[in-house]
mmCIF file of C-alpha atoms and ligand atoms in Angstrom:
data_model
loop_
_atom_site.group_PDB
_atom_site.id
_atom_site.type_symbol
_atom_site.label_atom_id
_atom_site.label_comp_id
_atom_site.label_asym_id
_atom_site.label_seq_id
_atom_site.Cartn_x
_atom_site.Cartn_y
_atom_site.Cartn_z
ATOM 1 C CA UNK P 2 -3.774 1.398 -1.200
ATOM 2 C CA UNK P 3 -1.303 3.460 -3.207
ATOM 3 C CA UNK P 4 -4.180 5.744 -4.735
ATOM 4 C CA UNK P 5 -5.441 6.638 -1.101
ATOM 5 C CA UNK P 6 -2.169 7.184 -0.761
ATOM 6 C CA UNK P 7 -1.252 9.155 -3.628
ATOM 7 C CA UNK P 8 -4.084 11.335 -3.272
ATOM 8 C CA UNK P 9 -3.384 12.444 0.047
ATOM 9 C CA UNK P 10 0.193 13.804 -0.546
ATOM 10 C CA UNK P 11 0.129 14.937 -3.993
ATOM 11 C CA UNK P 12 -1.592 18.425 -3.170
ATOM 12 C CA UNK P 13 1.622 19.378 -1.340
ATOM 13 C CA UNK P 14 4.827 21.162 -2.868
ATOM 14 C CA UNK P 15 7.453 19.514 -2.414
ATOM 15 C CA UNK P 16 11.004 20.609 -1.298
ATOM 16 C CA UNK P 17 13.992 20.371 -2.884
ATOM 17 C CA UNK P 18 16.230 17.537 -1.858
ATOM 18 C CA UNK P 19 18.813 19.818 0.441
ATOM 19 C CA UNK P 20 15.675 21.327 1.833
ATOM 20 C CA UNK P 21 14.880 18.032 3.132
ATOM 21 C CA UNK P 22 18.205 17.037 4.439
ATOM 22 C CA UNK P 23 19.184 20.327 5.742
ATOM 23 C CA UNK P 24 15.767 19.979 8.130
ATOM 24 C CA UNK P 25 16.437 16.514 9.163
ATOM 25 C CA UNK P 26 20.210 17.339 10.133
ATOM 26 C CA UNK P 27 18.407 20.256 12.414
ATOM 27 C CA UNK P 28 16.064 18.043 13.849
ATOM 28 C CA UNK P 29 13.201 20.031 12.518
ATOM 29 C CA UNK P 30 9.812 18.074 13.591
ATOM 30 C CA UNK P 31 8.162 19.233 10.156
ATOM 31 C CA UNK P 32 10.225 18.782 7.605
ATOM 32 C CA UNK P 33 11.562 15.126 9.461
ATOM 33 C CA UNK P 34 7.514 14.638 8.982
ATOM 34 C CA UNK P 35 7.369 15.936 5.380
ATOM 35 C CA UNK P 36 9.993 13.956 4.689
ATOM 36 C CA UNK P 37 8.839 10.843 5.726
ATOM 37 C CA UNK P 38 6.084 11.464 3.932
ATOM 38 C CA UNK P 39 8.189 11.618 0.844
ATOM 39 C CA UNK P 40 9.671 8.024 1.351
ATOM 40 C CA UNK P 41 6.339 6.785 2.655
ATOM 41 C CA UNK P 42 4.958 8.048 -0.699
ATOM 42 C CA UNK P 43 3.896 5.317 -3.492
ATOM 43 C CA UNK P 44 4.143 8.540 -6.153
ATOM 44 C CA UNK P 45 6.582 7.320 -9.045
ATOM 45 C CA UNK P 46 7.894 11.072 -8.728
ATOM 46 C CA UNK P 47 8.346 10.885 -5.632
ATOM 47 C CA UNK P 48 11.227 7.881 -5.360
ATOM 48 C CA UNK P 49 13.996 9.509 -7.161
ATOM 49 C CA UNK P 50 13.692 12.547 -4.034
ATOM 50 C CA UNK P 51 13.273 9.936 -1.533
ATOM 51 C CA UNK P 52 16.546 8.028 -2.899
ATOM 52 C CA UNK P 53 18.634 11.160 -3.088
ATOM 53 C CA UNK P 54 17.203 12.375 0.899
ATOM 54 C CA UNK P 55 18.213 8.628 2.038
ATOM 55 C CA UNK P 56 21.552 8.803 0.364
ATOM 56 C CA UNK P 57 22.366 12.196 1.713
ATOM 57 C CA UNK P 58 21.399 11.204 4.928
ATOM 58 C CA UNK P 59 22.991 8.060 5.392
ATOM 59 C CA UNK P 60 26.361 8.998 6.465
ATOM 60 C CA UNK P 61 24.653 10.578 9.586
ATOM 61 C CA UNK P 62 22.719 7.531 10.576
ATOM 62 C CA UNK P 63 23.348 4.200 12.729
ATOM 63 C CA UNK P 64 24.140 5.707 15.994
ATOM 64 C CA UNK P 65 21.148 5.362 17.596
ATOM 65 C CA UNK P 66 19.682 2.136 19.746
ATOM 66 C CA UNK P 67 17.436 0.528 17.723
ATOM 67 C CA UNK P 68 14.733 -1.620 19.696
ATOM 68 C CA UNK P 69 11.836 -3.926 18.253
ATOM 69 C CA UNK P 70 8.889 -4.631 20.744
ATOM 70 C CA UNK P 71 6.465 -7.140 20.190
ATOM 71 C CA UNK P 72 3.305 -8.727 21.214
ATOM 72 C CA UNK P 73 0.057 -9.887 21.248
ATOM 73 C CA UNK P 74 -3.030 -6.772 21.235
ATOM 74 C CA UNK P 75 -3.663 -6.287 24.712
ATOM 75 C CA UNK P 76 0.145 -7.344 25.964
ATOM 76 C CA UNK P 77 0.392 -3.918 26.454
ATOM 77 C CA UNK P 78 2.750 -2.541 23.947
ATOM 78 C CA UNK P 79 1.326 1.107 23.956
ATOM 79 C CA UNK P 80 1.345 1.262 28.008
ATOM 80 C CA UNK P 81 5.069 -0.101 28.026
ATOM 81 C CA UNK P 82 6.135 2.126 25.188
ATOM 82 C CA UNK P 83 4.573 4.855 27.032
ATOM 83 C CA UNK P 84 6.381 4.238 30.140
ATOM 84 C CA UNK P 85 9.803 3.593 28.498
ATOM 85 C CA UNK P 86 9.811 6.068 25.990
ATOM 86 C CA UNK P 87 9.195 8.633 29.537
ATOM 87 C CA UNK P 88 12.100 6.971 31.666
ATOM 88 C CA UNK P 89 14.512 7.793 27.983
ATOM 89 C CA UNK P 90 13.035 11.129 28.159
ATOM 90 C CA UNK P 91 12.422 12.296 31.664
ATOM 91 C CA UNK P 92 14.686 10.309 33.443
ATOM 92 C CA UNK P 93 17.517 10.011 30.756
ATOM 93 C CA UNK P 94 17.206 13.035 29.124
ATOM 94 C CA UNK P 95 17.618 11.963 26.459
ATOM 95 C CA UNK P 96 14.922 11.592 23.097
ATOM 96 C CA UNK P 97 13.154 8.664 21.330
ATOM 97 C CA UNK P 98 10.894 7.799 18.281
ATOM 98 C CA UNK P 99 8.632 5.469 17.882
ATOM 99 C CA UNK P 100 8.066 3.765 14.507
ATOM 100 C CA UNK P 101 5.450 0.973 13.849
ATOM 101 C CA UNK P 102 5.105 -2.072 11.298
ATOM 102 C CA UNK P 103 1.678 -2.639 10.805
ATOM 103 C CA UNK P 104 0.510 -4.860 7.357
ATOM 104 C CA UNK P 105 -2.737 -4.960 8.363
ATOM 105 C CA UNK P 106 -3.795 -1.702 8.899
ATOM 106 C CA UNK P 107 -5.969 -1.134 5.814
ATOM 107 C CA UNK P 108 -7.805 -3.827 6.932
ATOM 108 C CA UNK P 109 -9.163 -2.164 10.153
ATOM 109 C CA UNK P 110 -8.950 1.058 8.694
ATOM 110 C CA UNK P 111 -6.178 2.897 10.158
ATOM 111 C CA UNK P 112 -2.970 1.449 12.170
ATOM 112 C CA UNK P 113 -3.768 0.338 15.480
ATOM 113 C CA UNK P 114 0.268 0.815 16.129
ATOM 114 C CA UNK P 115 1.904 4.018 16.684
ATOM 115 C CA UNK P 116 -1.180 5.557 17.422
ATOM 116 C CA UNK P 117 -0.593 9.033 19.800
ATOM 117 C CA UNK P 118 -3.698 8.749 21.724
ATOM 118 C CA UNK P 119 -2.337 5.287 22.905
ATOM 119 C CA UNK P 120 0.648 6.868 24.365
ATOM 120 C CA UNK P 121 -0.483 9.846 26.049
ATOM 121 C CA UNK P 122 1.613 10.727 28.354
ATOM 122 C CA UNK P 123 4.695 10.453 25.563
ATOM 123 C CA UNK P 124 3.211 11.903 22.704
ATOM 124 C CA UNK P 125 3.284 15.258 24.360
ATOM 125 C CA UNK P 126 6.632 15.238 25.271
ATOM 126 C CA UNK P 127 9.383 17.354 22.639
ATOM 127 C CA UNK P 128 11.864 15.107 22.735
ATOM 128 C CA UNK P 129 9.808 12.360 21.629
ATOM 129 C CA UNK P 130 8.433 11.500 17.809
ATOM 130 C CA UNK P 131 5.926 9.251 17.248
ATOM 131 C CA UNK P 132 4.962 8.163 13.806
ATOM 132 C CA UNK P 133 2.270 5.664 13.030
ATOM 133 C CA UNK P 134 2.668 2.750 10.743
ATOM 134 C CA UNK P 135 3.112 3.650 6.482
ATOM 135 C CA UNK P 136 -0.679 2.105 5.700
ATOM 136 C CA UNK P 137 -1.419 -0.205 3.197
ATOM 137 C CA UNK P 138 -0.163 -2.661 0.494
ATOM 138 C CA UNK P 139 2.630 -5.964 1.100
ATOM 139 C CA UNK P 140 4.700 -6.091 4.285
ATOM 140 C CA UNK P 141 7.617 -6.041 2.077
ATOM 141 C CA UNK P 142 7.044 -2.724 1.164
ATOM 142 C CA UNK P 143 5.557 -1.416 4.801
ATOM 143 C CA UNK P 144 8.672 -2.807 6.478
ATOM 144 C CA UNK P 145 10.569 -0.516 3.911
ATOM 145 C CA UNK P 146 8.890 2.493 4.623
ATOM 146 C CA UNK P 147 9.475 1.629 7.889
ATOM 147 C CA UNK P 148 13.293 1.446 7.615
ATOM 148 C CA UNK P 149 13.752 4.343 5.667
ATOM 149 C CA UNK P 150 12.202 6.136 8.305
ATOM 150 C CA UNK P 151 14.173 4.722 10.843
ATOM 151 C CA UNK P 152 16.778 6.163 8.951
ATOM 152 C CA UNK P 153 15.586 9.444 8.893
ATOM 153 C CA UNK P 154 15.129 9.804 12.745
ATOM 154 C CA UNK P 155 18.380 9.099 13.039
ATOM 155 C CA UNK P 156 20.032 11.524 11.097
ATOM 156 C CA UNK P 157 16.945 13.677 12.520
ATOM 157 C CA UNK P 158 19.296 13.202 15.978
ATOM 158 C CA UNK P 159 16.889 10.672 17.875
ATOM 159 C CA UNK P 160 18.789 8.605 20.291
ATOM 160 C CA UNK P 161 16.588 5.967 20.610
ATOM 161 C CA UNK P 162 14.594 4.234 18.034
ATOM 162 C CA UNK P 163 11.472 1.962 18.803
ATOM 163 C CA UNK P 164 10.338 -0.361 16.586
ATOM 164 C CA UNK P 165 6.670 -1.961 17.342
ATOM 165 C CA UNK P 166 4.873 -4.732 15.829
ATOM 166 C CA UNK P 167 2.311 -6.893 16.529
ATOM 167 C CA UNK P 168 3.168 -10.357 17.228
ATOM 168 C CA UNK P 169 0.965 -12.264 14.811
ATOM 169 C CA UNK P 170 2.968 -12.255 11.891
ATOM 170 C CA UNK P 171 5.794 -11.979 9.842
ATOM 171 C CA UNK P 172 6.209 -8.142 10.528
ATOM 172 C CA UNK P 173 8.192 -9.299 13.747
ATOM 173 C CA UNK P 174 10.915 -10.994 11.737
ATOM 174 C CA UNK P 175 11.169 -7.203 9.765
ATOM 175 C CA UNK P 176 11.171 -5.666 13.141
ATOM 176 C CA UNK P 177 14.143 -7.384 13.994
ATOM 177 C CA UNK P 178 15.767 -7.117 10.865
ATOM 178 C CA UNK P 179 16.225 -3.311 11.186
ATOM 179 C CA UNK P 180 16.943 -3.234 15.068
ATOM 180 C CA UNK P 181 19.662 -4.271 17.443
ATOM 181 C CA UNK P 182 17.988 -6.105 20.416
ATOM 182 C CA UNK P 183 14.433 -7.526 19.946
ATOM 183 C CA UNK P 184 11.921 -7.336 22.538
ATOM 184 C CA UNK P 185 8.676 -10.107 23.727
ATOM 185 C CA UNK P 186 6.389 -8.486 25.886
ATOM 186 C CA UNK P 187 4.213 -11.093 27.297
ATOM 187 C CA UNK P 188 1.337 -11.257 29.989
ATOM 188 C CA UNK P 189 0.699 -13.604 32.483
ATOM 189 C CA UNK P 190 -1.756 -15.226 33.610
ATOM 190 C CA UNK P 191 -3.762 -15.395 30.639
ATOM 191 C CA UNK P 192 -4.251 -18.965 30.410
ATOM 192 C CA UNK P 193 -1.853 -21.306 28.558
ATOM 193 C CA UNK P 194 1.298 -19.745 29.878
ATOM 194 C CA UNK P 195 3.049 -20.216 26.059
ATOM 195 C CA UNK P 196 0.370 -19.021 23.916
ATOM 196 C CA UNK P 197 0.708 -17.384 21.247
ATOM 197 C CA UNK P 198 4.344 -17.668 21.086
ATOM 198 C CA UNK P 199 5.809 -19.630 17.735
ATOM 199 C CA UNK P 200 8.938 -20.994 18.305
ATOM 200 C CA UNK P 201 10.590 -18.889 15.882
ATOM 201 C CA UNK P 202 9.730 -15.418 17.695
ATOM 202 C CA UNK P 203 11.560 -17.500 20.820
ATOM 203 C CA UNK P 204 14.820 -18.324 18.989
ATOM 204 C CA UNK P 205 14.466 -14.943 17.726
ATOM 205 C CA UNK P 206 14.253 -12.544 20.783
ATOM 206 C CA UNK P 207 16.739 -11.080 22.837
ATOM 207 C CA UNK P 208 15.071 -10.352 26.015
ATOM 208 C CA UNK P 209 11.374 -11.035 27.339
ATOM 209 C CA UNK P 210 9.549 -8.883 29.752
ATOM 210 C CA UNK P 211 6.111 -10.367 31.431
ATOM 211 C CA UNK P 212 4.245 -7.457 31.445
ATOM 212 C CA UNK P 213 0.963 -6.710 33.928
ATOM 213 C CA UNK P 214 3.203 -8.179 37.059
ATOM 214 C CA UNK P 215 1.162 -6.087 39.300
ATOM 215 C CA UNK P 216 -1.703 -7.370 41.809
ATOM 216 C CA UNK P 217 -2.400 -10.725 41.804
ATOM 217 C CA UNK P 218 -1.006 -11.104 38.588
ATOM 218 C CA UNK P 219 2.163 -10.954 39.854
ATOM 219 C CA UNK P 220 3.107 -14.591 41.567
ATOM 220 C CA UNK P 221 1.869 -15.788 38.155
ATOM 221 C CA UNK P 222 4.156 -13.678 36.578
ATOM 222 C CA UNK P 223 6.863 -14.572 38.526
ATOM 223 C CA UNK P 224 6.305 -18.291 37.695
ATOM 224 C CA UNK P 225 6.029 -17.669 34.142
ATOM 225 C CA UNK P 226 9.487 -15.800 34.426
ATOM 226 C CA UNK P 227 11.175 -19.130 35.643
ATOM 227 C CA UNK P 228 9.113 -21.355 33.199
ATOM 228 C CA UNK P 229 10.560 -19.191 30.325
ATOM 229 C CA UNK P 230 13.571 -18.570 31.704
ATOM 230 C CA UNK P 231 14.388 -22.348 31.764
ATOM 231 C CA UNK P 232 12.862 -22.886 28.535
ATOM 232 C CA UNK P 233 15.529 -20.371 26.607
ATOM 233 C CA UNK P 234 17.861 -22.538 28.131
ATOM 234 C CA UNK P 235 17.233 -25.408 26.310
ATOM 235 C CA UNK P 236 18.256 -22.885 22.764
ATOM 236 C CA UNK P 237 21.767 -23.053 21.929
ATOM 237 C CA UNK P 238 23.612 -19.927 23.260
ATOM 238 C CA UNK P 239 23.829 -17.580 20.508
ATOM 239 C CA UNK P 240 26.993 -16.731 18.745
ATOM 240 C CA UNK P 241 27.198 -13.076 19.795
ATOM 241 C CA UNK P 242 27.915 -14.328 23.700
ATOM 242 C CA UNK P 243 24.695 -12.931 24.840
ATOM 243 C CA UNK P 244 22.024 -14.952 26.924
ATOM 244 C CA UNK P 245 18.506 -13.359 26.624
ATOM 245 C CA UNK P 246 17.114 -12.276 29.705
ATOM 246 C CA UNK P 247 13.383 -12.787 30.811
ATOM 247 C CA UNK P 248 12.309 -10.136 33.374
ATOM 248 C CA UNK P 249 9.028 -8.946 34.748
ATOM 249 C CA UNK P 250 7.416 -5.199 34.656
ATOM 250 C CA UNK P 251 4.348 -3.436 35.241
ATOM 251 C CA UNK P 252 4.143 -0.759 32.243
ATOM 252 C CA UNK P 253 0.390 0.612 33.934
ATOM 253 C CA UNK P 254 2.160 1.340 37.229
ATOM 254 C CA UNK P 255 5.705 2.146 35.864
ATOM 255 C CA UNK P 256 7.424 -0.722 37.839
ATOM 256 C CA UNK P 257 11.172 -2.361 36.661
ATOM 257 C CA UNK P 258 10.646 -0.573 32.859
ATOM 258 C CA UNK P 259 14.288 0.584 33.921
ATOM 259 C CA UNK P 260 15.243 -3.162 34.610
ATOM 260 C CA UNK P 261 13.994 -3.548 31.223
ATOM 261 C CA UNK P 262 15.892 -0.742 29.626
ATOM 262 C CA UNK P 263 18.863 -1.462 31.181
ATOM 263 C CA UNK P 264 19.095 -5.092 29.811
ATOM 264 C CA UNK P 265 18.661 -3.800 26.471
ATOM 265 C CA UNK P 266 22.135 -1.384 27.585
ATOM 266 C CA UNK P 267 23.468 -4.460 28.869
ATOM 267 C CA UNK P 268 23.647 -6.111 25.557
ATOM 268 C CA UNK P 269 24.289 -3.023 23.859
ATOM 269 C CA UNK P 270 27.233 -2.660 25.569
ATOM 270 C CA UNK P 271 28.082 -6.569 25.340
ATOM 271 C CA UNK P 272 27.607 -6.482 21.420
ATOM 272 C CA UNK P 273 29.372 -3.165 20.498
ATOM 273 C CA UNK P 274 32.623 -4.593 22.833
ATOM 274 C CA UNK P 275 32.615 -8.216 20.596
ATOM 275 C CA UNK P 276 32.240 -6.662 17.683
ATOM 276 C CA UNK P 277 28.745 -8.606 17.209
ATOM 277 C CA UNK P 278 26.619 -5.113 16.796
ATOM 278 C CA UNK P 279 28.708 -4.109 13.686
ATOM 279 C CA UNK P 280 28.543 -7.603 12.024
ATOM 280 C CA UNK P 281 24.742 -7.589 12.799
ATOM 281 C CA UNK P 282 24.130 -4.379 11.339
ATOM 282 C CA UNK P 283 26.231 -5.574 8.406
ATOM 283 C CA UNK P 284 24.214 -8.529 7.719
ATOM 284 C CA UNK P 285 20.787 -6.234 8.122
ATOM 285 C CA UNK P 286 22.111 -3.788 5.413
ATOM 286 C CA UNK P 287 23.021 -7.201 3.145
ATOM 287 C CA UNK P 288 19.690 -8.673 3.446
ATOM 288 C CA UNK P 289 18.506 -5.042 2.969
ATOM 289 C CA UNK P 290 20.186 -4.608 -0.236
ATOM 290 C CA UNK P 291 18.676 -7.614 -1.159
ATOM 291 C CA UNK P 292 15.182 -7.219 -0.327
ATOM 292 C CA UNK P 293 15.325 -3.877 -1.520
ATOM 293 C CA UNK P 294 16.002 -5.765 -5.230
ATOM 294 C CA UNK P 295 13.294 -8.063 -4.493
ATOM 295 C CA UNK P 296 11.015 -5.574 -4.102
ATOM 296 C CA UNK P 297 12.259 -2.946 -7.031
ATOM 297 C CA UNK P 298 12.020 -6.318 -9.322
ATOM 298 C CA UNK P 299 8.194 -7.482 -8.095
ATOM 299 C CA UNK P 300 7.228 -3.645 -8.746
ATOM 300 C CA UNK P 301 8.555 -3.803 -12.388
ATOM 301 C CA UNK P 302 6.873 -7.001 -12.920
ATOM 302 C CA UNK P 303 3.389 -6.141 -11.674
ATOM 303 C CA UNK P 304 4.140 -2.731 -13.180
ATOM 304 C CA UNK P 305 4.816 -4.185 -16.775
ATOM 305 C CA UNK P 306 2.001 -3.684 -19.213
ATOM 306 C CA UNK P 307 2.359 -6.675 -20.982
ATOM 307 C CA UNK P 308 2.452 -8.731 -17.675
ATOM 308 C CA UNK P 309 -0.565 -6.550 -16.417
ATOM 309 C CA UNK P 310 -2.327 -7.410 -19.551
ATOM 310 C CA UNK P 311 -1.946 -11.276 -19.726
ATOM 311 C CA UNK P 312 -2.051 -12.181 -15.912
ATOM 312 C CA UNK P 313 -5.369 -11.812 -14.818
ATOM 313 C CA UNK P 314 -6.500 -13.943 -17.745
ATOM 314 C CA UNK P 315 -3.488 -16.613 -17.237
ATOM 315 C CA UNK P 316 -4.686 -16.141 -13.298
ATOM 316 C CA UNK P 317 -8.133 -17.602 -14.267
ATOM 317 C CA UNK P 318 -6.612 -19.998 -16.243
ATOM 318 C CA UNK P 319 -4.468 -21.550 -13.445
ATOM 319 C CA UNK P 320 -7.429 -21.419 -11.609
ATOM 320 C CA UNK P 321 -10.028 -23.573 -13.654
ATOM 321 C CA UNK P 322 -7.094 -25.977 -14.492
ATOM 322 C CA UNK P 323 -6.511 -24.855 -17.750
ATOM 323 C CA UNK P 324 -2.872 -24.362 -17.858
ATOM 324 C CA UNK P 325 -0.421 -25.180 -15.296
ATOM 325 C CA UNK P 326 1.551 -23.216 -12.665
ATOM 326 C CA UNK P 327 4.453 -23.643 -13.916
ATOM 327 C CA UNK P 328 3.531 -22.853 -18.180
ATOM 328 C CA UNK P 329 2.034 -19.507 -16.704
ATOM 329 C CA UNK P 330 4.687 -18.751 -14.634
ATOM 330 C CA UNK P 331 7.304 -19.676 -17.775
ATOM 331 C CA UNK P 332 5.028 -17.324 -19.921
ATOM 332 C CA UNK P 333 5.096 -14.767 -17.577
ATOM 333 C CA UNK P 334 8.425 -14.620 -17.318
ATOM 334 C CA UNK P 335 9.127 -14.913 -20.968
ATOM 335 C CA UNK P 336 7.200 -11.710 -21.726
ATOM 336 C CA UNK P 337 9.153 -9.736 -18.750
ATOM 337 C CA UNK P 338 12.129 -10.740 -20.183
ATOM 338 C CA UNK P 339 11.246 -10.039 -23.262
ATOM 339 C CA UNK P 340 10.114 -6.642 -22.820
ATOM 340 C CA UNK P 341 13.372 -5.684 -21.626
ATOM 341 C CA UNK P 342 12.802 -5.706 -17.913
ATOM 342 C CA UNK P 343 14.433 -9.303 -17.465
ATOM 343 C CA UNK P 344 17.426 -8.228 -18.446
HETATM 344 P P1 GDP M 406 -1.295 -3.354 23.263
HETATM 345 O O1 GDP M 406 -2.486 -3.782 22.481
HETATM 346 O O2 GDP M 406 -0.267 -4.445 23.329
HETATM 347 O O3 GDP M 406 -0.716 -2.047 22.830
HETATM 348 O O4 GDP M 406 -1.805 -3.170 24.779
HETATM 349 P P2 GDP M 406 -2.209 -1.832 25.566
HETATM 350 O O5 GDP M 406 -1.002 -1.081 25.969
HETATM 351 O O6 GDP M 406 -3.257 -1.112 24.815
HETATM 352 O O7 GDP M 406 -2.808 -2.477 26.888
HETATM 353 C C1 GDP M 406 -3.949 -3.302 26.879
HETATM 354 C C2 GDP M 406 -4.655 -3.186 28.226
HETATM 355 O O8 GDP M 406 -3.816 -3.697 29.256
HETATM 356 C C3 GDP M 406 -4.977 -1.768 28.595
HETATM 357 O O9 GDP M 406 -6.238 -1.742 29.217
HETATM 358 C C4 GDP M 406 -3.887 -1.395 29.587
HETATM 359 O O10 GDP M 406 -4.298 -0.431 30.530
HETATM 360 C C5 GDP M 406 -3.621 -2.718 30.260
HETATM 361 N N1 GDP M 406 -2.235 -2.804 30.757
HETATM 362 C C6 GDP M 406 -1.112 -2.492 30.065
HETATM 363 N N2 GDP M 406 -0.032 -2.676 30.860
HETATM 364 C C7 GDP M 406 -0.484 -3.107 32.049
HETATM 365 C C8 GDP M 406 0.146 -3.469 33.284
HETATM 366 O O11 GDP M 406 1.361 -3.423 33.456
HETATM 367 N N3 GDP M 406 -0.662 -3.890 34.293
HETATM 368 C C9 GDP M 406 -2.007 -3.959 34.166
HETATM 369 N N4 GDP M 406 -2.697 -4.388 35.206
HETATM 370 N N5 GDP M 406 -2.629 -3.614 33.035
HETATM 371 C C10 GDP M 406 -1.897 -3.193 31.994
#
């Protein structure tokens, strides 16, 4: 949706780039909105300020804990959030944001993640900054948006960052490629005690927390702590020395969210003493680099004119059987290169 997009933004002045990264090293609320909006923005005039914010930023960022939560709709995300994000704040002192990945959220017509009226008792609280999902187009490019925003809080002096997603997807496996510890919330005693779960979000996580152990839910929850906690036995341990941990909570009635918390300190600390954060974050900013190219080169292409002129036709072409895959995609190709953006 980059013309919804576009639309919205374009009627407001923009700063220039010191402006921008004066406001963010302040911790100014507005301009760390105004520019997020920048690097959110699909505007071709917009990415060269974006690039120069994120570069002048950078040095001031990766110092914050970085969390991914996922989970079903209805796990209780928002309600856990909620009650974490006001043990950091009230309890902790200390300040959080909340950042979303959310593909889908053209499709239903706004995000469903990171949405303030789901978090009520946090989004009213200063030292919290909640931010709904970047709407519209590829996850590629949502997940970006995401990241550079991530960024931004931190420079913008947030302590902790939260990262949610909905577990039905591949946003998780972005989630946890811009965060240090990646949380499942699951519920109990909804049936099939594993569903919904791939086996790739399990080799994946870092912790688990059964949420809605309250009232009778709670023996069931208890059972389905054991059942999963000798199931992640049966991974190999992972090479950064830490075991994940599967623990029960109650978000609705604030009950062990500080049991949950302080596992995620617990392998904070573990990682940052082995040297296993750093080489994690290293191999996030690699794959970063990388996907960042991915992306820039899948813009250009679609972007092309003489690729936006011939593939809709070649497209239709593939599609009645006329020509192969593979002599599109060759043709394709050819033309990109030989308009000069191959090279
Ligand atoms: P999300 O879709 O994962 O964000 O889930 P929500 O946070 O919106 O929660 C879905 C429903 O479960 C809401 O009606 C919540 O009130 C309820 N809920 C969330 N956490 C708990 C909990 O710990 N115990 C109980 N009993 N209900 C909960």
């Amino acid at each position: 949706m980059p013309h919804r997009h576009a639309r919205a933004t374009s009627g407001r002045r923009r700063l220039p780039p010191e402006r921008y990264v004066e406001g963010v090293f302040q911790g100014d609320r507005t301009i760390l909105a105004r520019a997020i909006t920048v690097v959110e923005s699909e505007l071709p005039s917009d990415g060269e300020l974006a690039a120069r914010i994120l570069d002048a930023i950078l040095p001031k960022t990766g110092r914050s804990l970085r969390v991914a939560i996922t989970g079903v709709p209805g796990a209780g995300k928002s309600t856990f959030i909620d009650a974490l994000g006001m043990h950091l704040v009230r309890d902790r002192g200390e300040n959080v944001a909340v950042l979303s990945i959310d593909p889908t959220s053209p499709i239903s017509g706004g995000s469903i993640l990171g949405d303030k009226t789901r978090m009520e008792r946090l989004a009213v609280q200063d030292r919290a900054f909640i931010r709904p999902s970047p709407s519209g187009g590829q996850l590629g490019g949502v997940a970006r948006r995401t990241r550079e925003t991530l960024l931004l809080c931190e420079a913008a002096g947030y302590q902790n960052i939260l990262v949610e997603t909905v577990g039905v997807g591949q946003s998780e496996t972005a989630a946890r490629s811009m965060t240090d510890f990646f949380l499942l919330l699951m519920l109990a005693g909804a049936g099939d005690e594993l569903q919904g779960i791939k086996r790739g979000i399990i080799e994946m996580l870092d912790g688990m927390a059964i949420n809605k152990a309250d009232g009778e839910n709670e023996p069931k929850a208890e059972r389905a702590r054991v059942e999963y906690t000798s199931a992640l036995h049966l991974f190999p341990p992972s090479p950064d020395g830490w075991a994940p941990r599967v623990l029960t909570c109650s978000a609705l009635h604030d009950r062990r969210i500080t049991d949950v918390w302080q596992m995620v300190l617990d392998h904070h600390a573990l990682l940052e003493k082995n040297g296993f954060l750093e080489k994690r974050r290293r191999a996030q900013a690699l794959e970063w680099m990388n996907e960042l190219v991915m992306l820039g080169l899948s813009e250009s292409f679609r972007a092309d004119p003489r690729i936006a002129g011939r593939w809709p036709l070649l497209k239709e072409e593939v599609r009645r059987g006329q020509v192969t895959p593979f002599a599109a995609s060759r043709e394709l190709l050819a033309l990109f290169r030989g308009s000069g953006g191959g090279r």
